mmCIF file of C-alpha atoms in Angstrom:
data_model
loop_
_atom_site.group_PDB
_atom_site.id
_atom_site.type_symbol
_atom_site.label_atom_id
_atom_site.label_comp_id
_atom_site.label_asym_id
_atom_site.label_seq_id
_atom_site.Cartn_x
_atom_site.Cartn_y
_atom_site.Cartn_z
ATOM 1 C CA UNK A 1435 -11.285 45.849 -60.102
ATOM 2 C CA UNK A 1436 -8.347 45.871 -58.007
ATOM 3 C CA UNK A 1437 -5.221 43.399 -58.449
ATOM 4 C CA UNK A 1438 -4.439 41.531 -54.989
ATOM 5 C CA UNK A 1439 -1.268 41.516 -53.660
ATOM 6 C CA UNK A 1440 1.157 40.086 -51.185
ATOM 7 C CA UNK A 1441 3.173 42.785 -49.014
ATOM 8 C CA UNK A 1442 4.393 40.913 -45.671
ATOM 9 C CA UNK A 1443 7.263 38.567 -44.809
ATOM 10 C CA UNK A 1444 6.525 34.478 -44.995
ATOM 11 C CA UNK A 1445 9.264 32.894 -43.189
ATOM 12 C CA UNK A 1446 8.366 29.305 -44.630
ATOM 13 C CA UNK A 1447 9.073 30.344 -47.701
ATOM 14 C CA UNK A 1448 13.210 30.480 -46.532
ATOM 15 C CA UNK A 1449 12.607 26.953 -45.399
ATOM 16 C CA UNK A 1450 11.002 26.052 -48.919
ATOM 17 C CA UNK A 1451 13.955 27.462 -50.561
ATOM 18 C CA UNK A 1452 16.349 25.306 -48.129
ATOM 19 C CA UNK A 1453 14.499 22.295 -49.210
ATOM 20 C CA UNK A 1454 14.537 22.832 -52.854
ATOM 21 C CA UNK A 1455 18.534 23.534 -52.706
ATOM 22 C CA UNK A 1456 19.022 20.673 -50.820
ATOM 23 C CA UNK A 1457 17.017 18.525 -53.426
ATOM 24 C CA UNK A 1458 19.730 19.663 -56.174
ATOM 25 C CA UNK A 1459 22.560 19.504 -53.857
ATOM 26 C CA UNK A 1460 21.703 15.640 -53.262
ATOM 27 C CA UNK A 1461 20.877 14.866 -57.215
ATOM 28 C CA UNK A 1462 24.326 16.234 -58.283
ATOM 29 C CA UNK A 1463 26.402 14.347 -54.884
ATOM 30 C CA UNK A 1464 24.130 11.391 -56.554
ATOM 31 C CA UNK A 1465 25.716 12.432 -59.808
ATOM 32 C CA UNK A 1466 29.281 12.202 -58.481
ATOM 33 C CA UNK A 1467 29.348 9.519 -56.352
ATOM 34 C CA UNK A 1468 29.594 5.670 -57.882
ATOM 35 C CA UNK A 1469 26.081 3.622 -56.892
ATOM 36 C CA UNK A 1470 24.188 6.233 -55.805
ATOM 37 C CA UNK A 1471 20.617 6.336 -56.611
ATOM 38 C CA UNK A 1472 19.014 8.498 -59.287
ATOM 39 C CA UNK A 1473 17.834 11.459 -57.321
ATOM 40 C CA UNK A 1474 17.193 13.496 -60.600
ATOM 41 C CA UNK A 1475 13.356 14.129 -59.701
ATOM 42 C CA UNK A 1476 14.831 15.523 -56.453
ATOM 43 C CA UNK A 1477 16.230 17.567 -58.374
ATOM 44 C CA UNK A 1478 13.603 18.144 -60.686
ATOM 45 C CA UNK A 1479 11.039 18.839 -57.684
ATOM 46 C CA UNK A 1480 13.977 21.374 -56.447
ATOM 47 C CA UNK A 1481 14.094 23.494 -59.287
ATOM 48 C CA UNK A 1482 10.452 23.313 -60.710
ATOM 49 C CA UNK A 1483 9.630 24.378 -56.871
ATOM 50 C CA UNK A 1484 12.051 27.554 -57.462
ATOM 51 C CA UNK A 1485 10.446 28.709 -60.679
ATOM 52 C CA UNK A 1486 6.558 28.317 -58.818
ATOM 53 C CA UNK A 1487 7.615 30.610 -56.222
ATOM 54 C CA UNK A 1488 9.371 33.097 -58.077
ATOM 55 C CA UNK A 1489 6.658 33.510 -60.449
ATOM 56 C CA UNK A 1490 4.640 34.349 -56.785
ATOM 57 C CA UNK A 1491 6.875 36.984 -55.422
ATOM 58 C CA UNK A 1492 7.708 38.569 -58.167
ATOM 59 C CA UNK A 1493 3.946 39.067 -59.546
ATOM 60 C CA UNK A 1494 2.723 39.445 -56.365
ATOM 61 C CA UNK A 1495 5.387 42.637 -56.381
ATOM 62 C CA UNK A 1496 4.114 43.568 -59.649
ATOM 63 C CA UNK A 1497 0.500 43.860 -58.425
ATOM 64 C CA UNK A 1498 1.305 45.748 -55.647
ATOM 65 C CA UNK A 1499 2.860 48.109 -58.498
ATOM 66 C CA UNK A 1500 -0.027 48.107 -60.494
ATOM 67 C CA UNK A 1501 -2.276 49.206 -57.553
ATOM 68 C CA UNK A 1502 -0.164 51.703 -57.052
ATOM 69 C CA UNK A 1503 -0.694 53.015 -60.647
ATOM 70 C CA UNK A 1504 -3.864 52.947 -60.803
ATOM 71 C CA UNK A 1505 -4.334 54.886 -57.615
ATOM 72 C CA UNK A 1506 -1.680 57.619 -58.607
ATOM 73 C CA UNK A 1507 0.546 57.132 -55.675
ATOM 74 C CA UNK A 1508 3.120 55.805 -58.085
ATOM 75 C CA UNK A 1509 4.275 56.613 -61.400
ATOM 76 C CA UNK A 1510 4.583 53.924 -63.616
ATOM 77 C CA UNK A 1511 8.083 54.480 -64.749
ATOM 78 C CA UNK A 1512 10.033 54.951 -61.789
ATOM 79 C CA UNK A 1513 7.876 52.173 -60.526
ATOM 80 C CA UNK A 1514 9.628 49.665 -63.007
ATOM 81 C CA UNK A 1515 12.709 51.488 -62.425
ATOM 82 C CA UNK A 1516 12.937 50.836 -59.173
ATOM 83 C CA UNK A 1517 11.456 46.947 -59.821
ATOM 84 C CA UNK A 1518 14.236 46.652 -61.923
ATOM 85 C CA UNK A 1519 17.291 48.281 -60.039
ATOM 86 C CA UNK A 1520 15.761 46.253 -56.810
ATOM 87 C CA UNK A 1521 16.192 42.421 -59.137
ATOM 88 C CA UNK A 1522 19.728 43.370 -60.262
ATOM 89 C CA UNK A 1523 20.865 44.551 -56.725
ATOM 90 C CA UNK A 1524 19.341 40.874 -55.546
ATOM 91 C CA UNK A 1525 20.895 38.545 -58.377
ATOM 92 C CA UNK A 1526 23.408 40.124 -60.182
ATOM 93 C CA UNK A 1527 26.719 40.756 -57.597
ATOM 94 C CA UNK A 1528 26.596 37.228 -56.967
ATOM 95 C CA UNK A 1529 26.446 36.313 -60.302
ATOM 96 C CA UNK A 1530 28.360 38.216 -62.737
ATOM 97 C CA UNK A 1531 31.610 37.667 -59.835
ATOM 98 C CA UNK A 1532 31.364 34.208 -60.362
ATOM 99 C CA UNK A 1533 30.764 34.727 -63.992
ATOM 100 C CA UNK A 1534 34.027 37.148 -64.104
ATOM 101 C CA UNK A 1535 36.315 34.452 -61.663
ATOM 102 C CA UNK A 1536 35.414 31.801 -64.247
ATOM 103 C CA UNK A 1537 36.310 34.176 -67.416
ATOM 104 C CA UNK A 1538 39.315 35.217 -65.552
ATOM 105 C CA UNK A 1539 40.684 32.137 -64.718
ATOM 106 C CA UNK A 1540 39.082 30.176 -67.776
ATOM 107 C CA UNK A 1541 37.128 27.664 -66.238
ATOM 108 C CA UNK A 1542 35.681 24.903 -68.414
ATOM 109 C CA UNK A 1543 36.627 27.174 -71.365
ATOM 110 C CA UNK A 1544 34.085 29.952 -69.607
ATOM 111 C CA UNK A 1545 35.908 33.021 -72.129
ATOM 112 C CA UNK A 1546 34.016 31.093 -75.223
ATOM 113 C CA UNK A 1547 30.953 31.438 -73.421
ATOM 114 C CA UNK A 1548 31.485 34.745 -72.285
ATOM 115 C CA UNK A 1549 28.212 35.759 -74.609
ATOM 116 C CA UNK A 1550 25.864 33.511 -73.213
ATOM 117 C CA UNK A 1551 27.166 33.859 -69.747
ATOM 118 C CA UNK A 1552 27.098 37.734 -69.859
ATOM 119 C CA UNK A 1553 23.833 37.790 -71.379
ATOM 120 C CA UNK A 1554 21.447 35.166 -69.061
ATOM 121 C CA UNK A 1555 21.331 33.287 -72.262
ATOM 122 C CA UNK A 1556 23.434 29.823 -71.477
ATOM 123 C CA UNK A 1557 19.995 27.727 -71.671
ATOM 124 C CA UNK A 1558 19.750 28.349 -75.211
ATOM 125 C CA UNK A 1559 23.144 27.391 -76.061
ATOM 126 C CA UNK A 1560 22.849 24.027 -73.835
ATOM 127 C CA UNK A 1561 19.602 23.247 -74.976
ATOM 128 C CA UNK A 1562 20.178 23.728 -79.346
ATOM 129 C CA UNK A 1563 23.434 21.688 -78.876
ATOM 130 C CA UNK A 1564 21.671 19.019 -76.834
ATOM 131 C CA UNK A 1565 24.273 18.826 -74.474
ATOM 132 C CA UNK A 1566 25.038 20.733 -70.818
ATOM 133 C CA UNK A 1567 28.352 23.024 -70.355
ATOM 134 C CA UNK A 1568 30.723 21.350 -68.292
ATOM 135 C CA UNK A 1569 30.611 23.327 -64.202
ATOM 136 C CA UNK A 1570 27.880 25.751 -65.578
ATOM 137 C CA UNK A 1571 24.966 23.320 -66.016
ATOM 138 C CA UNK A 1572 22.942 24.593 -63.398
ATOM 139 C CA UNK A 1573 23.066 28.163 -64.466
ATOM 140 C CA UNK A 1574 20.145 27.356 -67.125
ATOM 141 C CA UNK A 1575 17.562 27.853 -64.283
ATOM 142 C CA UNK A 1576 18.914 31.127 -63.744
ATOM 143 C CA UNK A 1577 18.887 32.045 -67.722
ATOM 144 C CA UNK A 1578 14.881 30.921 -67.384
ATOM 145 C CA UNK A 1579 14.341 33.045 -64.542
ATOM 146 C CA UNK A 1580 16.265 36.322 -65.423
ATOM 147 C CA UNK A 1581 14.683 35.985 -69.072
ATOM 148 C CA UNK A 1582 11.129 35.797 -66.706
ATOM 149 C CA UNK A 1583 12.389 38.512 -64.830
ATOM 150 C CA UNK A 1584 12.915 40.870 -68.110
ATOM 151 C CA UNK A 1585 9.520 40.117 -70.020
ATOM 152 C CA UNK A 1586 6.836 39.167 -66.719
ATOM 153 C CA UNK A 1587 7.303 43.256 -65.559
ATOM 154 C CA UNK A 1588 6.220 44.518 -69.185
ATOM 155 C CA UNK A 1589 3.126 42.204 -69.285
ATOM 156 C CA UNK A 1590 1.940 42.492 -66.354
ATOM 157 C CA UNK A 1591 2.014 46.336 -66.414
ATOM 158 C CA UNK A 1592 1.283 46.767 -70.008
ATOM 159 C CA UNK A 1593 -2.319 44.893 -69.522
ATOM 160 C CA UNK A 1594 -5.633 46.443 -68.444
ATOM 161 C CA UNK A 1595 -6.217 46.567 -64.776
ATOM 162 C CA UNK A 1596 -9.017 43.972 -64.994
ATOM 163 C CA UNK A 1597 -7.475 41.801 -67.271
ATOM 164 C CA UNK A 1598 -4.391 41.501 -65.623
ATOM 165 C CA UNK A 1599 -5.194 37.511 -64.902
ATOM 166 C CA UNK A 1600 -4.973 36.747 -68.679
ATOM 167 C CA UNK A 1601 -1.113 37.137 -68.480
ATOM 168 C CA UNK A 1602 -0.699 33.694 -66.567
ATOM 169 C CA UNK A 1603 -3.634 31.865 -68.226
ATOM 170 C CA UNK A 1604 -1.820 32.665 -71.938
ATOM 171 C CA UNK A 1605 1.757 31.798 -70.411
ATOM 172 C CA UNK A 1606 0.416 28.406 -69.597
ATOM 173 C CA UNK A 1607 -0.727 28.139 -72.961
ATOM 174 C CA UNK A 1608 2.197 28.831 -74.694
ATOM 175 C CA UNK A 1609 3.922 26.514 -72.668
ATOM 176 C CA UNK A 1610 2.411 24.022 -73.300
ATOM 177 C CA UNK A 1611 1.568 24.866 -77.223
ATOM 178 C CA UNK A 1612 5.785 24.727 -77.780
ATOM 179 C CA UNK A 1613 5.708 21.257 -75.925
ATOM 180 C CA UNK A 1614 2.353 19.854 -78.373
ATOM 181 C CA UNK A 1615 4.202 21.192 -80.848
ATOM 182 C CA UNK A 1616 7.425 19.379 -80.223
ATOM 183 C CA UNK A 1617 5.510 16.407 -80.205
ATOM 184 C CA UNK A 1618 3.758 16.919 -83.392
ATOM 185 C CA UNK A 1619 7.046 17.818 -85.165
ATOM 186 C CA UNK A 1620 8.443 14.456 -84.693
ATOM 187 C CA UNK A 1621 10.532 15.705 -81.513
ATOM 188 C CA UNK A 1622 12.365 17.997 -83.627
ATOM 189 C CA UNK A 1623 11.223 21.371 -82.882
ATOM 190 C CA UNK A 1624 13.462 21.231 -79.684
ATOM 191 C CA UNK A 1625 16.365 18.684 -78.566
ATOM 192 C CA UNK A 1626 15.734 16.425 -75.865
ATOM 193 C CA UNK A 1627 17.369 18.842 -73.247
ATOM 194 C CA UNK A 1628 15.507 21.564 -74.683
ATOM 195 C CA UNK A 1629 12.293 20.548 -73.747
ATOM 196 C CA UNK A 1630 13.570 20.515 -69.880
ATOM 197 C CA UNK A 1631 16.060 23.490 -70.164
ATOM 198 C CA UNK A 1632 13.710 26.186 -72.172
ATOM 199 C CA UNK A 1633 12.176 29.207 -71.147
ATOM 200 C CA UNK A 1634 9.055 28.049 -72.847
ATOM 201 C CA UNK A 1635 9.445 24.711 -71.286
ATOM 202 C CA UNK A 1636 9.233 26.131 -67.763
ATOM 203 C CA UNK A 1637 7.407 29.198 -68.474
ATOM 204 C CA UNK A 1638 3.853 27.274 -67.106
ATOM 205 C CA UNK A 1639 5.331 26.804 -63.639
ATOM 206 C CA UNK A 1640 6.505 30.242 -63.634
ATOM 207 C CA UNK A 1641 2.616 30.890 -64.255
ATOM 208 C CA UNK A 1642 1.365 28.805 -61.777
ATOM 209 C CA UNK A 1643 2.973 30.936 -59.519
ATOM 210 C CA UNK A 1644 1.758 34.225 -60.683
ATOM 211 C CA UNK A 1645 -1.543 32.742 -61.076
ATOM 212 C CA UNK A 1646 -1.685 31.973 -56.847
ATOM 213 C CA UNK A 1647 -0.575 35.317 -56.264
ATOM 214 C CA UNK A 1648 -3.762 37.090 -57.817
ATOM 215 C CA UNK A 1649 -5.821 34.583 -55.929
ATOM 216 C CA UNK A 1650 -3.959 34.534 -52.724
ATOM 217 C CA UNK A 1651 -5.225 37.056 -50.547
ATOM 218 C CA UNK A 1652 -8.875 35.506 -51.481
ATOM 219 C CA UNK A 1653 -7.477 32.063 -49.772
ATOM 220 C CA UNK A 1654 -6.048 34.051 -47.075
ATOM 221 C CA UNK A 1655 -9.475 35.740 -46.033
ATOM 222 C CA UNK A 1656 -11.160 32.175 -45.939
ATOM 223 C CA UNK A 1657 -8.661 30.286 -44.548
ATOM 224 C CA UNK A 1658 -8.376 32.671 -41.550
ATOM 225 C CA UNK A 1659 -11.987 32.100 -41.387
ATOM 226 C CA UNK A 1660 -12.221 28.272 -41.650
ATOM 227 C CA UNK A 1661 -12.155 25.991 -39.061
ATOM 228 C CA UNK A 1662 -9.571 23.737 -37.589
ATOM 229 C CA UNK A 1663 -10.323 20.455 -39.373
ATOM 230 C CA UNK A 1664 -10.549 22.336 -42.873
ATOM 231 C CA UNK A 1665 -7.265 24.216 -42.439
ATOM 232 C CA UNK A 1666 -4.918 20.970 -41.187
ATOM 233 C CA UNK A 1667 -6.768 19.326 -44.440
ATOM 234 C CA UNK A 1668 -5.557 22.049 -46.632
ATOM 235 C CA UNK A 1669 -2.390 22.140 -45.082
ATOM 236 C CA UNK A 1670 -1.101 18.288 -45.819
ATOM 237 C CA UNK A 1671 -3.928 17.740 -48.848
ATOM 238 C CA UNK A 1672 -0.833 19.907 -51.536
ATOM 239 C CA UNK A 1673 2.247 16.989 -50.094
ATOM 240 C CA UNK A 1674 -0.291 14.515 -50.818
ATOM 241 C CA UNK A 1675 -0.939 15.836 -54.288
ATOM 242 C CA UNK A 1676 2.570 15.397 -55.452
ATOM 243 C CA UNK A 1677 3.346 12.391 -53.572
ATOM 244 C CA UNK A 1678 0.525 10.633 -55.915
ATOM 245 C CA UNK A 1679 1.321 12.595 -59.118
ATOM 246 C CA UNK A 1680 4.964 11.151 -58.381
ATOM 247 C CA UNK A 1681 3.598 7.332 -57.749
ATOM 248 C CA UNK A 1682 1.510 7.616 -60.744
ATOM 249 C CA UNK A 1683 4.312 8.776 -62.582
ATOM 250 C CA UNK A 1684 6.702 6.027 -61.532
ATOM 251 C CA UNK A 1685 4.064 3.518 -62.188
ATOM 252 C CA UNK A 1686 4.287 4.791 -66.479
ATOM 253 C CA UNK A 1687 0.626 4.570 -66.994
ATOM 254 C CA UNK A 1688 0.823 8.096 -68.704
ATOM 255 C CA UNK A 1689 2.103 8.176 -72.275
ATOM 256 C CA UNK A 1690 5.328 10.050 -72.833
ATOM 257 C CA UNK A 1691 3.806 12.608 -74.774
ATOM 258 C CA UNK A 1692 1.500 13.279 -71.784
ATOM 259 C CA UNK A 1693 3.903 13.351 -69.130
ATOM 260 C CA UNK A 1694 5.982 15.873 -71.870
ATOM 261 C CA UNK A 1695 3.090 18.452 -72.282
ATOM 262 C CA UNK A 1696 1.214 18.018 -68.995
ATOM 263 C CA UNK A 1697 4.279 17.264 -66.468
ATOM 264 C CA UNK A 1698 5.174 20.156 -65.778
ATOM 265 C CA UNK A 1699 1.356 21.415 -64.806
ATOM 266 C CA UNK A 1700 0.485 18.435 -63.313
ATOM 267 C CA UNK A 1701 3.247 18.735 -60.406
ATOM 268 C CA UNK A 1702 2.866 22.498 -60.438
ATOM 269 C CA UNK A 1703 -0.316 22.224 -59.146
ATOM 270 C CA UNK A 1704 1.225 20.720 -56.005
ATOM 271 C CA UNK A 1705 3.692 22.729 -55.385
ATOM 272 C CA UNK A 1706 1.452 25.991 -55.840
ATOM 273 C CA UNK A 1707 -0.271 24.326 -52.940
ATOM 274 C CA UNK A 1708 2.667 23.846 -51.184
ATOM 275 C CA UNK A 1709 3.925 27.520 -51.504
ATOM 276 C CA UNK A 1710 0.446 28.295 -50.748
ATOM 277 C CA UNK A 1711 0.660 26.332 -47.569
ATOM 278 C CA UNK A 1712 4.186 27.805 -46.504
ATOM 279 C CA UNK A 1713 2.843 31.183 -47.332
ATOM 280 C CA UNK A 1714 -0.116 31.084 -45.076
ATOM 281 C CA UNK A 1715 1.972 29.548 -42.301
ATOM 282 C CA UNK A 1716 -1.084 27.036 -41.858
ATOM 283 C CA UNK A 1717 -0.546 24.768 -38.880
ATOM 284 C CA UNK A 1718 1.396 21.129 -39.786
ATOM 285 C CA UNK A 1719 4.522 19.126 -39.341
ATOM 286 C CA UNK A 1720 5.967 20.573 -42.819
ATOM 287 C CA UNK A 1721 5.456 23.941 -41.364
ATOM 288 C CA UNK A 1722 7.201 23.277 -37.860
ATOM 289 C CA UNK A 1723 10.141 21.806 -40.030
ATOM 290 C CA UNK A 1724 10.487 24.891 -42.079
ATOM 291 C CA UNK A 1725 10.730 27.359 -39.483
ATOM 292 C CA UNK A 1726 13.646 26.128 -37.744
ATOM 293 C CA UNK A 1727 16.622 27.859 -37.832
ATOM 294 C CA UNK A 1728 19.281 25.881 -39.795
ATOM 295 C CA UNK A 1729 16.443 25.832 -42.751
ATOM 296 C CA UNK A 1730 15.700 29.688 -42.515
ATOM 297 C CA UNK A 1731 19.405 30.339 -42.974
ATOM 298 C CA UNK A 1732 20.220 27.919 -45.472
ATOM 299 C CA UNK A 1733 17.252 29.207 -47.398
ATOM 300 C CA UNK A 1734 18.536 32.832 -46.918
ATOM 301 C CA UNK A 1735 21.495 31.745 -48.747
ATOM 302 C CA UNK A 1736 20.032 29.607 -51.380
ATOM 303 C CA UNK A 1737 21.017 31.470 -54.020
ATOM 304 C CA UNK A 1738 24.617 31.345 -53.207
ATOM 305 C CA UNK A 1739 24.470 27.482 -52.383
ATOM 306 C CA UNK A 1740 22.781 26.799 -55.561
ATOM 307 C CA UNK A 1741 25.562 28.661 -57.465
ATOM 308 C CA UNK A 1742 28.533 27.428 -55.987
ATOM 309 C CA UNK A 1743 28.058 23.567 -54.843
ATOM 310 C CA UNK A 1744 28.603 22.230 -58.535
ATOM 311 C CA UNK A 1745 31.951 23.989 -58.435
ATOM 312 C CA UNK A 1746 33.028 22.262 -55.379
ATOM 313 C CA UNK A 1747 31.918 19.042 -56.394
ATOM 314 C CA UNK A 1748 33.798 19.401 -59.254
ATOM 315 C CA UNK A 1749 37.176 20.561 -57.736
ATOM 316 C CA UNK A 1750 37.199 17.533 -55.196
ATOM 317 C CA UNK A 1751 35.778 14.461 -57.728
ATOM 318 C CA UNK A 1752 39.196 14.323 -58.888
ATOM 319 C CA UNK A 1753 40.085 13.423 -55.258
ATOM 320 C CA UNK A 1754 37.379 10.627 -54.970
ATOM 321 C CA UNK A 1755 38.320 9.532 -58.118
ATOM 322 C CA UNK A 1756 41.973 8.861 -57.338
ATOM 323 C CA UNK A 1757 40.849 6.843 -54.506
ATOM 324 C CA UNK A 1758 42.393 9.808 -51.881
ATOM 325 C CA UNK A 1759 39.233 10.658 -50.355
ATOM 326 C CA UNK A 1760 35.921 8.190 -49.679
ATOM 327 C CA UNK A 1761 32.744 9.135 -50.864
ATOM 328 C CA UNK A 1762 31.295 10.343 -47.387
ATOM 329 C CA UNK A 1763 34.502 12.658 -47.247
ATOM 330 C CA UNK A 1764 33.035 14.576 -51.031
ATOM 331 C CA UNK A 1765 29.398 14.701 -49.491
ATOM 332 C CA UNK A 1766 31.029 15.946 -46.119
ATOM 333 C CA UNK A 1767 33.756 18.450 -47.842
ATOM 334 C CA UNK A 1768 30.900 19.778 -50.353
ATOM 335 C CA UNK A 1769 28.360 20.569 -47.286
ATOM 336 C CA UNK A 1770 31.157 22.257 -45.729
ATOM 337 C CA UNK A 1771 32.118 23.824 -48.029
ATOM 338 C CA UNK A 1772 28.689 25.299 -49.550
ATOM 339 C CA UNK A 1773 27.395 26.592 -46.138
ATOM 340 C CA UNK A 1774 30.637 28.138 -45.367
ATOM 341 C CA UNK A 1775 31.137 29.963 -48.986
ATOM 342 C CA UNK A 1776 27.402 31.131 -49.840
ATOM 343 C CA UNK A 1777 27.256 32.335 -45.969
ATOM 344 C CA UNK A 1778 30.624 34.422 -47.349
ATOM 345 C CA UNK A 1779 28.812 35.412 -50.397
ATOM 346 C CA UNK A 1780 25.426 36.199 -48.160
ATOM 347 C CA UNK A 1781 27.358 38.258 -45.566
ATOM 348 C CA UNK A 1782 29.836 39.893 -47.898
ATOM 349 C CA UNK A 1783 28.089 40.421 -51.298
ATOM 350 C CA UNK A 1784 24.818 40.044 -51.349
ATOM 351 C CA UNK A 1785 23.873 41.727 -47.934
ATOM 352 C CA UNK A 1786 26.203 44.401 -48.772
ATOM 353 C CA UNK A 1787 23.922 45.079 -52.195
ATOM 354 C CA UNK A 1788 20.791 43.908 -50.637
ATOM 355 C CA UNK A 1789 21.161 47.163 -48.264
ATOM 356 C CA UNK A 1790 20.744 49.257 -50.926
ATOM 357 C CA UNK A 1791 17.415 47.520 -51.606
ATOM 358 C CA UNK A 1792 16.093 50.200 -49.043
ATOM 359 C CA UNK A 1793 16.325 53.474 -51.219
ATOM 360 C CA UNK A 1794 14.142 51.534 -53.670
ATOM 361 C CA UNK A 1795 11.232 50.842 -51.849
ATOM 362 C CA UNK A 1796 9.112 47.294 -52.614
ATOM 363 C CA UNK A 1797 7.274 43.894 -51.268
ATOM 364 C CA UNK A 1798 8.788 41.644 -48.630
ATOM 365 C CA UNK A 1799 10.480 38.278 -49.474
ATOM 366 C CA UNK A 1800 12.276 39.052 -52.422
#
């Protein structure tokens, strides 16, 4: 049996990551400015989007690896080598020169969390002390995903050929055997903050998405054989999905132990649809939206966005907050400002280290 895999370019899926930085952007302008709604399941939607599409590139990579493999025309240790060197070229420069900046010039007392930060670990510190680190709050979702990023490789290559599709099936079940298990302790086993900030919290949406990407070239081979009424149904039936799940949600039928367990899943399943969608480039209005250009290049530079907007938000509260500036000057200085410095960091860091992506040969997308 051989794994599927994903090899070419999806453009949508820079427009997905433009609207899932945009839904944190707005939750944490929300955050800062006085009477704002609660956009924290923007936010929410933003992130849990981000974790369901890494887990599909990245085991959709590792497939195409184990193929590879199993057809000798790669061995398996320069193979993960090069998987390896290819991740830290894409998310380290970025990160460990903010990381440094803030050591350097102390900010939010960054040198006593020089561990954590240096080590992807931040989420467990935030999430045992029940509380999030002033200016590095967001960088949990990238402790979840590099701590992904370490263990996902070694499964997924480590596992028969023809087993390969247990990996995702047992994440999901550990995922959501730690949440049961919080509830059954009394909510003790994890703090409140845990339960939303935890590797094993997220690691079933992470396993969503590696569970499309063994079963996405299958969908790709029917849908391009389907007809017209059956793909436009396909491609708006996923937005649909979640727009219930969030209606039913807001309506509190659910018990709160369900909605703890089974949240997560439950609005996964939607947005597995929706990368699904993007990836296939099926033919609606969502699709159209995504492949303009202002949301291909803000989801080129995502990354950089999502790193550095809570740092300029920060710097110019003060402002709002001593009446010099109006709130539609922060919203207007912070979108500014975020396009201008993670197109700096896109053009002049990561680009720079992306380049040397080349010599290490792998999927597109990533």
């Amino acid at each position: 049996m051989k794994a599927t895999t994903r090899s070419t370019y999806m453009p949508q899926l820079d427009g997905i990551r433009a609207v899932a930085v945009l839904g944190v952007i707005a939750h944490h302008l929300s955050q800062a400015v006085p009477g704002s709604p609660n956009l924290d399941y923007v936010a929410t939607a933003g992130v849990h989007i981000f974790f369901v599409l890494s887990g599909f590139l990245i085991t959709s990579i590792l497939l195409k690896l184990k193929n590879k493999v199993a057809d000798g025309s790669e061995k398996l240790p320069r193979g993960l080598r090069q998987f390896f060197i290819r991740r830290a070229l894409r998310i380290y420069p970025l990160y460990f020169a903010v990381v440094l900046a803030a050591i350097l010039m102390n900010l939010g007392g960054a040198r006593g969390l020089t561990p954590w930060l240096a080590t992807y670990t931040l989420n467990f510190k935030m999430g045992a002390q029940d509380w999030y680190e002033p200016h590095f709050a967001h960088f949990w979702t990238l402790a979840v995903e590099h701590q992904f990023y370490l263990v996902w490789p070694l499964l997924i290559l480590a596992l028969p050929l023809r087993v390969t599709w247990i990996a995702p099936l047992a994440a999901i079940i550990i995922s959501l055997s730690a949440k049961a298990f919080y509830i059954h302790s009394g909510y003790t086993s994890m703090t409140a903050l845990g339960t939303y900030i935890s590797t094993q919290s997220n690691l079933d949406l992470l396993a969503l998405g590696s569970a499309l990407s063994f079963v996405y070239p299958v969908l790709k081979a029917k849908i391009s054989k389907a007809d017209t009424r059956t793909i436009r149904f396909f491609a708006y039936m996923p937005l649909a999905y979640v727009l219930a799940a969030f209606i039913i949600r807001q309506t509190g039928v659910a018990p709160k132990w369900v909605d703890i367990i089974f949240g997560n899943v439950s609005f996964g399943l939607g947005y597995v649809g929706i990368v699904a969608v993007a990836g296939l480039s099926l033919p609606n209005a969502m699709g159209l939206i995504l492949e303009i250009s202002p949301f291909q290049y803000l989801g080129r530079i995502s990354y950089g966005a999502y790193v550095f907007h809570p740092f300029l938000i920060d710097s110019i509260l003060p402002h709002l907050k001593s009446g010099q500036i109006s709130p539609s000057q922060l919203i207007l200085a912070t979108s500014i400002g975020t396009l201008l410095i993670a197109g700096a960091s896109y053009h002049f860091i990561e680009m720079p280290c992306m380049s040397l992506k080349s010599r290490f040969k792998a999927s597109a997308n990533t």
